[in-house]
Amino acid sequence: MYQAPRGTQDVLPEDQPYLATIEAAIRRMAGLYGYRRMDTPIFEATSLFVRGVGEGTDIVDKEMYTFEDKGGDSLTLRPEYTAGIMRAYLEHGMHTRPQPVKVYTIGPIFRYERPQAGRFRQHTQVDVEAIGESDPALDVEIMSFAAQLYSELGFTGLSFQVNSIGCPVCRPGYVHSLVQYYQQHREAVCPDCRRRLARNPLRLLDCKEERCQPVIEAAPRVEHDLCPECSRHFALVLNYLDRLGRPYVLNHRLVRGLDYYTRTVFEVWAQGIGAQNALGGGGRYDGLAQAIGGPHTPAVGFASGIERAVLLMREQELAVAATPEPPLLVATQGDEAKAAGVSLVNAWRGRGVGAGLSFGERSLRAQLRQANRAGSRYVVIIGPEEMAAGVAAVRDMASGEQETLPLAVVVEALSARVQPTQERDG
Ligand code: HAM
């Protein structure tokens, strides 16, 4: 027997109400904040991610699903959205539109990671981006979008982690002092950190190894090295957050796993979504456009994993609306009655009334049991006797009462009963 590939999962019909609830909340937020949907391809040129996300990151070095297509081009299943969305912004000359261009999207993301609870090789992201504006108020708008989305879903106990990692003017100075500091503590840190020291020093602050924690705690902090512009930007971000009364934790160790970030970075942490704790994350990425060959274009955004949100909804026992079943079920006995049933459900569906037909040749009792399980409001029963008399027996499943209606009027009569009032009146 085949199984879904490691790190992927099937989303069964009974799981869909969670997705529907989350997607409805996202659409509501997009409407409130003025973000429009946009979609990009599932694969892009490999070099887009190598240049955008950055060599030396885990994503580019270890996690990309890269393949050569039959024409010899190297393509990669998107390991994140932001680089592709910036590519599309540049390709379509979206800088000529009113700025910032505010978009969101939802879809599958692929990373070859070690699968565990809440960590998959295919996951789904909602991604929200605002491109073409450097105003710190926009950073706070993105954070507010995330915060309100989570709060409308009903999540509690979340923690907003915030940091600034500077810009190409001030970060090199900071990275230099960090590297100098780590060289003095080389022997104390894990082998991974010795590698990071050469390849991606900022990620040293992100190490989870026990032995590295004291070294990280005493490491130089980026806030002391921020240039005046980055300091001012960060002060305004925090000032706006304070004004909104939005709680946050200043986390000088928060550096994120993608190279394109500048200035503001943030993550939203939760308990109960597996070994890792990031429900969502993002930040400002003013250098990405140039890294992929475009003009300087400031931008900020965030992304959130839908599967982790579903895990948290289950963990916090949050309510989701069940998918409604059709209110009518037609149960038949015999070939002629089945033919009449085929026409009846067709007539109801054509009028916009949900109806199901009981298939196969099961006993009437079995068909009524099916109706009961499906939560049908009315079962329309047609057997040989009903056919002979040109009628249908209609059972109200809530009261158990049964009445007989002529086949000629049953479509009209039951449509009127199950359709919402305004549709009937209108
Ligand atoms: P990221 O932090 O790599 O950021 O991913 C965003 C979110 O996707 C995570 O917080 C997590 O919820 C979810 N996620 C990531 N990897 C996995 C996985 N293997 N399994 C399940 N869920 C996962 C980005 O991707 C940036 N592009 C966000 C961004 C947008 N920054 C600016 N704009």
Coordinates of C-alpha atoms and ligand atoms in Angstrom, one line a residue:
M1 CA 0.0 0.0 0.0
Y2 CA 1.2 3.5 -0.8
Q3 CA 1.4 6.1 1.9
A4 CA 1.5 9.9 1.6
P5 CA 5.2 10.9 1.3
R6 CA 7.0 11.5 4.5
G7 CA 6.3 15.0 5.9
T8 CA 3.1 15.4 3.9
Q9 CA -0.4 14.9 5.0
D10 CA -3.9 14.4 3.6
V11 CA -6.5 16.9 4.7
L12 CA -9.7 14.8 5.0
P13 CA -13.2 16.2 4.7
E14 CA -13.7 16.3 8.4
D15 CA -10.6 18.4 8.8
Q16 CA -11.7 21.0 6.2
P17 CA -13.9 23.0 8.6
Y18 CA -10.7 24.2 10.3
L19 CA -9.2 25.4 7.0
A20 CA -12.5 27.0 6.1
T21 CA -12.6 28.9 9.4
I22 CA -9.0 30.1 9.0
E23 CA -9.5 31.1 5.4
A24 CA -12.6 33.0 6.2
A25 CA -10.8 34.9 9.0
I26 CA -7.9 35.7 6.6
R27 CA -10.3 37.0 4.0
R28 CA -12.0 39.1 6.6
M29 CA -8.7 40.6 7.8
A30 CA -7.6 41.2 4.2
G31 CA -10.8 43.2 3.7
L32 CA -10.4 45.2 6.9
Y33 CA -6.7 46.1 6.2
G34 CA -7.0 46.5 2.4
Y35 CA -4.9 43.6 1.2
R36 CA -5.8 42.0 -2.2
R37 CA -5.2 38.4 -3.2
M38 CA -2.4 37.5 -5.5
D39 CA -1.0 34.2 -6.5
T40 CA 2.4 33.2 -7.8
P41 CA 3.7 29.9 -9.3
I42 CA 4.4 26.9 -7.1
F43 CA 7.9 26.7 -8.6
E44 CA 10.4 29.5 -9.5
A45 CA 13.9 29.7 -10.9
T46 CA 16.2 28.2 -8.2
S47 CA 18.5 31.3 -8.3
L48 CA 15.6 33.5 -7.1
F49 CA 15.7 31.7 -3.8
V50 CA 19.5 31.4 -3.7
R51 CA 19.8 35.2 -4.1
G52 CA 16.7 36.1 -2.2
V53 CA 16.6 33.9 0.8
G54 CA 20.4 33.6 0.8
E55 CA 23.2 31.1 0.6
G56 CA 24.2 30.0 4.1
T57 CA 20.6 29.7 5.3
D58 CA 19.2 26.3 6.2
I59 CA 16.4 26.8 3.6
V60 CA 18.8 27.2 0.7
D61 CA 21.6 24.9 1.9
K62 CA 19.5 22.0 3.0
E63 CA 15.8 22.2 2.4
M64 CA 15.0 23.1 -1.2
Y65 CA 13.2 20.7 -3.5
T66 CA 15.2 21.6 -6.6
F67 CA 15.0 19.8 -9.9
E68 CA 16.0 20.3 -13.5
D69 CA 13.1 20.4 -15.9
K70 CA 13.2 18.7 -19.3
G71 CA 14.5 21.9 -20.9
G72 CA 17.5 21.9 -18.5
D73 CA 16.3 24.8 -16.3
S74 CA 16.9 24.5 -12.6
L75 CA 13.6 25.1 -10.7
T76 CA 12.7 24.9 -7.1
L77 CA 9.3 24.3 -5.4
R78 CA 8.8 27.5 -3.4
P79 CA 10.3 27.1 0.1
E80 CA 8.6 30.5 1.0
Y81 CA 6.5 33.1 -0.7
T82 CA 8.3 36.5 -0.3
A83 CA 10.9 36.1 -3.0
G84 CA 8.3 35.0 -5.6
I85 CA 6.0 37.9 -4.7
M86 CA 8.8 40.4 -4.9
R87 CA 9.8 38.9 -8.3
A88 CA 6.2 39.4 -9.5
Y89 CA 6.1 43.0 -8.2
L90 CA 9.2 43.8 -10.2
E91 CA 8.2 41.8 -13.3
H92 CA 4.8 43.6 -13.5
G93 CA 6.2 47.0 -12.8
M94 CA 4.0 47.3 -9.7
H95 CA 6.0 50.3 -8.5
T96 CA 3.9 52.4 -10.8
R97 CA 0.8 51.6 -8.7
P98 CA -0.1 53.4 -5.6
Q99 CA 2.4 52.4 -2.9
P100 CA 2.5 50.3 -0.8
V101 CA 1.2 47.4 -2.9
K102 CA -0.6 45.3 -0.3
V103 CA -1.2 41.7 -1.1
Y104 CA -1.9 38.3 0.5
T105 CA -1.9 34.8 -0.7
I106 CA -2.4 31.2 0.6
G107 CA -0.9 28.0 -0.7
P108 CA 1.6 25.1 -0.3
I109 CA 5.2 25.6 0.6
F110 CA 7.9 22.9 0.4
R111 CA 10.9 22.4 2.7
Y112 CA 12.9 19.3 3.1
E113 CA 13.0 19.3 6.9
R114 CA 13.1 16.6 9.4
P115 CA 9.3 15.9 9.9
Q116 CA 7.8 16.0 13.4
A117 CA 4.7 17.3 15.1
G118 CA 3.9 20.7 13.5
R119 CA 6.8 20.5 11.1
F120 CA 6.2 19.2 7.6
R121 CA 7.8 18.9 4.2
Q122 CA 4.8 20.4 2.6
H123 CA 2.9 23.0 4.6
T124 CA 0.5 25.8 3.9
Q125 CA 1.2 29.4 4.5
V126 CA -0.9 32.5 4.5
D127 CA 1.5 35.2 3.4
V128 CA 0.9 38.9 3.7
E129 CA 3.2 41.5 2.1
A130 CA 3.2 45.3 1.8
I131 CA 5.7 46.5 -0.8
G132 CA 7.1 49.9 -1.7
E133 CA 7.0 51.8 1.6
S134 CA 9.5 52.2 4.5
D135 CA 7.2 53.8 7.0
P136 CA 7.4 52.1 10.4
A137 CA 3.6 52.4 10.7
L138 CA 3.5 49.8 8.0
D139 CA 5.5 47.4 10.1
V140 CA 3.0 47.8 12.8
E141 CA 0.1 47.4 10.3
I142 CA 1.5 44.0 9.3
M143 CA 1.9 43.0 13.0
S144 CA -1.6 44.1 13.7
F145 CA -2.9 42.0 10.8
A146 CA -1.2 39.0 12.4
A147 CA -2.4 39.8 15.9
Q148 CA -6.0 40.4 14.9
L149 CA -6.1 37.3 12.7
Y150 CA -5.0 35.2 15.7
S151 CA -7.3 36.9 18.1
E152 CA -10.3 36.4 15.8
L153 CA -9.5 32.7 15.6
G154 CA -9.8 32.8 19.4
F155 CA -6.1 32.0 20.2
T156 CA -4.9 32.9 23.7
G157 CA -1.6 32.8 25.4
L158 CA 0.4 33.9 22.3
S159 CA 3.7 35.9 22.7
F160 CA 4.8 38.5 20.2
Q161 CA 8.6 38.5 19.9
V162 CA 10.1 41.6 18.4
N163 CA 13.6 42.7 17.4
S164 CA 15.5 44.9 15.0
I165 CA 18.5 43.5 13.1
G166 CA 19.6 46.7 11.5
C167 CA 20.5 47.4 7.9
P168 CA 23.5 47.0 5.5
V169 CA 24.9 50.2 7.1
C170 CA 25.0 49.1 10.7
R171 CA 24.7 45.3 10.6
P172 CA 28.2 44.6 9.3
G173 CA 29.7 46.4 12.4
Y174 CA 27.5 44.3 14.7
V175 CA 28.3 41.0 12.9
H176 CA 32.0 41.9 13.2
S177 CA 31.8 42.3 17.0
L178 CA 29.7 39.2 17.2
V179 CA 32.3 37.1 15.3
Q180 CA 35.1 38.5 17.4
Y181 CA 33.2 37.6 20.5
Y182 CA 32.5 34.1 19.3
Q183 CA 36.1 33.5 18.3
Q184 CA 37.0 34.0 21.9
H185 CA 34.4 31.3 22.8
R186 CA 34.9 28.9 19.9
E187 CA 35.8 26.0 22.2
A188 CA 32.6 26.4 24.3
V189 CA 30.0 26.2 21.5
C190 CA 28.6 23.4 19.5
P191 CA 30.0 22.2 16.1
D192 CA 27.0 23.7 14.3
C193 CA 27.8 27.1 15.8
R194 CA 31.4 26.8 14.7
R195 CA 30.0 26.3 11.2
R196 CA 27.6 29.3 11.6
L197 CA 30.5 31.4 12.7
A198 CA 31.9 31.1 9.2
R199 CA 28.7 30.9 7.1
N200 CA 25.9 32.8 8.8
P201 CA 27.0 34.4 12.1
L202 CA 23.7 36.1 12.9
R203 CA 22.2 32.6 13.3
L204 CA 24.5 31.9 16.2
L205 CA 22.0 33.8 18.3
D206 CA 19.3 31.3 17.3
C207 CA 21.1 28.1 18.5
K208 CA 19.0 25.8 20.7
E209 CA 21.9 23.7 22.1
E210 CA 22.2 23.8 25.9
R211 CA 26.0 24.5 25.9
C212 CA 25.6 27.5 23.7
Q213 CA 23.0 29.3 25.8
P214 CA 25.5 31.0 28.3
V215 CA 27.5 32.2 25.3
I216 CA 24.5 33.6 23.6
E217 CA 23.3 35.3 26.8
A218 CA 26.6 37.2 27.2
A219 CA 26.9 38.0 23.4
P220 CA 27.0 41.6 22.2
R221 CA 23.5 42.9 21.4
V222 CA 22.5 44.4 18.1
E223 CA 20.6 47.3 19.7
H224 CA 23.8 49.0 20.7
D225 CA 25.1 49.0 17.1
L226 CA 22.0 50.2 15.2
C227 CA 22.6 53.3 13.1
P228 CA 20.5 56.4 13.8
E229 CA 18.0 55.6 11.1
C230 CA 17.5 52.0 12.2
S231 CA 17.2 53.2 15.9
R232 CA 14.6 55.8 15.0
H233 CA 12.7 53.3 12.9
F234 CA 12.7 50.7 15.7
A235 CA 11.8 53.3 18.3
L236 CA 8.7 54.3 16.2
V237 CA 7.6 50.7 15.7
L238 CA 7.7 50.1 19.5
N239 CA 6.1 53.5 20.2
Y240 CA 3.1 52.5 17.9
L241 CA 2.9 49.1 19.5
D242 CA 2.8 50.8 22.9
R243 CA 0.0 53.2 21.8
L244 CA -2.0 50.2 20.5
G245 CA -1.5 48.5 23.9
R246 CA -0.2 45.5 22.0
P247 CA 1.9 43.4 24.3
Y248 CA 5.3 42.3 22.9
V249 CA 8.6 40.9 24.2
L250 CA 11.9 42.5 23.1
N251 CA 14.0 39.6 22.0
H252 CA 17.5 40.5 21.1
R253 CA 18.2 36.9 20.0
L254 CA 15.4 36.9 17.4
V255 CA 17.2 36.9 14.0
R256 CA 14.9 34.7 11.7
G257 CA 16.1 32.1 9.2
L258 CA 16.1 34.1 6.0
D259 CA 18.8 36.5 4.9
Y260 CA 16.6 39.2 3.4
Y261 CA 15.5 40.8 6.6
T262 CA 16.4 44.4 7.6
R263 CA 15.3 46.3 10.7
T264 CA 12.1 44.9 12.2
V265 CA 11.7 41.2 12.7
F266 CA 9.0 39.5 14.7
E267 CA 7.6 36.1 15.5
V268 CA 4.4 35.0 17.2
W269 CA 5.0 32.1 19.6
A270 CA 2.5 29.6 20.9
Q271 CA 2.6 26.5 23.2
G272 CA 1.2 23.2 21.9
I273 CA 2.1 23.2 18.2
G274 CA 4.9 20.6 18.4
A275 CA 8.5 20.9 19.2
Q276 CA 8.9 24.4 17.6
N277 CA 6.8 27.3 18.8
A278 CA 6.5 29.8 15.9
L279 CA 2.9 30.2 14.7
G280 CA 4.0 33.0 12.4
G281 CA 6.8 35.3 11.6
G282 CA 8.0 38.1 9.4
G283 CA 9.6 41.4 9.2
R284 CA 11.0 44.2 7.0
Y285 CA 13.0 43.2 3.9
D286 CA 14.2 46.4 2.3
G287 CA 17.1 44.7 0.5
L288 CA 15.3 41.8 -1.2
A289 CA 14.4 43.7 -4.4
Q290 CA 18.0 44.6 -5.0
A291 CA 19.3 41.2 -4.1
I292 CA 17.2 39.8 -6.9
G293 CA 18.2 42.4 -9.5
G294 CA 15.6 45.2 -9.0
P295 CA 15.8 48.7 -7.7
H296 CA 15.8 49.6 -4.0
T297 CA 12.3 48.7 -2.8
P298 CA 11.4 48.8 0.9
A299 CA 8.8 46.2 2.0
V300 CA 7.5 44.3 5.1
G301 CA 5.4 41.2 5.5
F302 CA 4.7 38.0 7.5
A303 CA 3.6 34.4 7.0
S304 CA 1.8 32.0 9.2
G305 CA 1.6 28.2 8.9
I306 CA -2.0 27.0 8.5
E307 CA -1.3 23.5 9.8
R308 CA 0.2 24.9 13.0
A309 CA -2.9 27.1 13.4
V310 CA -5.1 24.0 13.0
L311 CA -3.0 22.2 15.7
L312 CA -3.4 25.2 18.0
M313 CA -7.2 25.4 17.4
R314 CA -7.5 21.7 18.3
E315 CA -5.2 22.2 21.3
Q316 CA -7.2 25.2 22.6
E317 CA -10.5 23.5 21.7
L318 CA -11.7 26.3 19.5
A319 CA -15.0 26.0 17.7
V320 CA -15.3 25.6 14.0
A321 CA -18.5 25.6 11.9
A322 CA -19.3 22.2 10.5
T323 CA -19.9 21.9 6.7
P324 CA -23.7 21.8 6.2
E325 CA -25.1 18.6 4.6
P326 CA -27.9 18.8 2.0
P327 CA -31.3 19.1 3.8
L328 CA -33.1 16.6 1.5
L329 CA -32.4 13.0 0.9
V330 CA -34.4 10.8 -1.6
A331 CA -34.7 7.2 -0.6
T332 CA -36.1 4.8 -3.2
Q333 CA -37.2 1.2 -3.7
G334 CA -37.2 -0.3 -7.2
D335 CA -35.9 0.8 -10.7
E336 CA -38.8 3.1 -11.5
A337 CA -38.6 4.9 -8.2
K338 CA -34.8 5.3 -8.6
A339 CA -35.4 6.9 -12.0
A340 CA -37.9 9.3 -10.4
G341 CA -35.4 10.0 -7.7
V342 CA -32.7 10.9 -10.2
S343 CA -35.0 13.5 -11.7
L344 CA -36.1 14.9 -8.3
V345 CA -32.6 15.6 -6.9
N346 CA -31.7 17.1 -10.3
A347 CA -34.7 19.5 -10.0
W348 CA -33.8 20.5 -6.5
R349 CA -30.2 21.1 -7.2
G350 CA -31.1 23.1 -10.3
R351 CA -33.1 25.4 -8.0
G352 CA -30.2 25.8 -5.6
V353 CA -31.7 23.4 -3.0
G354 CA -29.2 20.8 -1.6
A355 CA -30.4 17.3 -2.2
G356 CA -28.9 13.8 -2.1
L357 CA -29.9 10.5 -3.6
S358 CA -29.5 7.2 -1.8
F359 CA -27.5 4.9 -4.1
G360 CA -27.4 1.2 -4.5
E361 CA -30.2 -1.1 -3.5
R362 CA -30.4 -0.9 0.3
S363 CA -33.4 -1.5 2.5
L364 CA -35.5 1.5 3.4
R365 CA -34.4 1.2 7.0
A366 CA -30.7 1.4 5.9
Q367 CA -31.5 4.5 3.8
L368 CA -33.3 6.2 6.8
R369 CA -30.3 5.5 9.0
Q370 CA -28.1 7.2 6.4
A371 CA -30.4 10.2 6.4
N372 CA -30.2 10.3 10.2
R373 CA -26.4 10.2 10.2
A374 CA -26.2 12.9 7.5
G375 CA -28.6 15.1 9.4
S376 CA -31.1 15.4 6.6
R377 CA -34.2 17.5 7.4
Y378 CA -36.5 15.6 5.1
V379 CA -36.4 12.2 3.6
V380 CA -38.5 11.7 0.4
I381 CA -39.5 8.1 0.2
I382 CA -40.6 6.6 -3.1
G383 CA -41.4 2.8 -3.5
P384 CA -43.5 0.9 -6.0
E385 CA -46.7 1.9 -4.2
E386 CA -45.9 5.6 -4.2
M387 CA -45.0 5.3 -7.9
A388 CA -48.3 3.6 -8.7
A389 CA -50.2 6.4 -6.9
G390 CA -48.0 9.2 -8.2
V391 CA -47.0 10.4 -4.8
A392 CA -44.0 10.6 -2.4
A393 CA -43.9 10.0 1.3
V394 CA -42.1 12.9 3.0
R395 CA -40.7 12.3 6.5
D396 CA -39.7 15.2 8.7
M397 CA -36.6 13.7 10.4
A398 CA -36.9 16.0 13.5
S399 CA -40.5 15.2 14.4
G400 CA -40.7 11.8 12.8
E401 CA -44.0 12.9 11.2
Q402 CA -44.8 11.6 7.7
E403 CA -47.1 13.0 5.0
T404 CA -47.9 12.1 1.4
L405 CA -47.4 14.7 -1.4
P406 CA -48.2 14.3 -5.1
L407 CA -45.0 13.9 -7.1
A408 CA -46.1 16.9 -9.2
V409 CA -45.8 19.3 -6.3
V410 CA -43.1 17.8 -4.1
V411 CA -40.2 19.8 -5.6
E412 CA -42.0 23.1 -5.1
A413 CA -43.3 22.3 -1.7
L414 CA -40.0 21.1 -0.1
S415 CA -38.0 23.9 -1.8
A416 CA -40.2 26.4 -0.1
R417 CA -39.7 24.7 3.3
V418 CA -35.9 24.4 3.3
Q419 CA -34.9 27.6 1.4
P420 CA -34.1 30.7 3.6
T421 CA -37.0 33.1 4.0
Q422 CA -35.6 36.0 2.0
E423 CA -34.9 33.8 -1.0
R424 CA -38.5 32.5 -0.9
D425 CA -39.9 36.1 -0.6
G426 CA -37.6 37.5 -3.3
Ligands
HAM1 P1 9.1 31.5 8.1 O1 9.3 31.9 9.5 O2 10.2 30.6 7.5 O3 8.9 32.8 7.3 O4 7.7 30.7 7.9 C1 6.5 31.3 8.3 C2 5.7 30.3 9.1 O5 5.4 29.1 8.3 C3 6.3 29.7 10.4 O6 6.1 30.6 11.4 C4 5.5 28.5 10.5 O7 4.2 28.7 11.1 C5 5.2 28.0 9.1 N1 6.2 27.0 8.8 C6 7.5 27.2 8.3 N2 8.1 26.0 8.1 C7 7.2 25.0 8.4 C8 7.2 23.6 8.3 N3 8.2 22.9 7.9 N4 6.0 22.9 8.7 C9 5.0 23.6 9.1 N5 4.9 25.0 9.2 C10 6.0 25.7 8.8 C11 8.8 32.9 5.9 O8 8.6 31.9 5.2 C12 8.8 34.3 5.4 N6 8.6 34.3 4.0 C13 7.8 35.2 6.1 C14 7.7 36.6 5.6 C15 6.8 37.1 4.7 N7 8.6 37.5 5.8 C16 8.3 38.6 5.2 N8 7.2 38.4 4.5

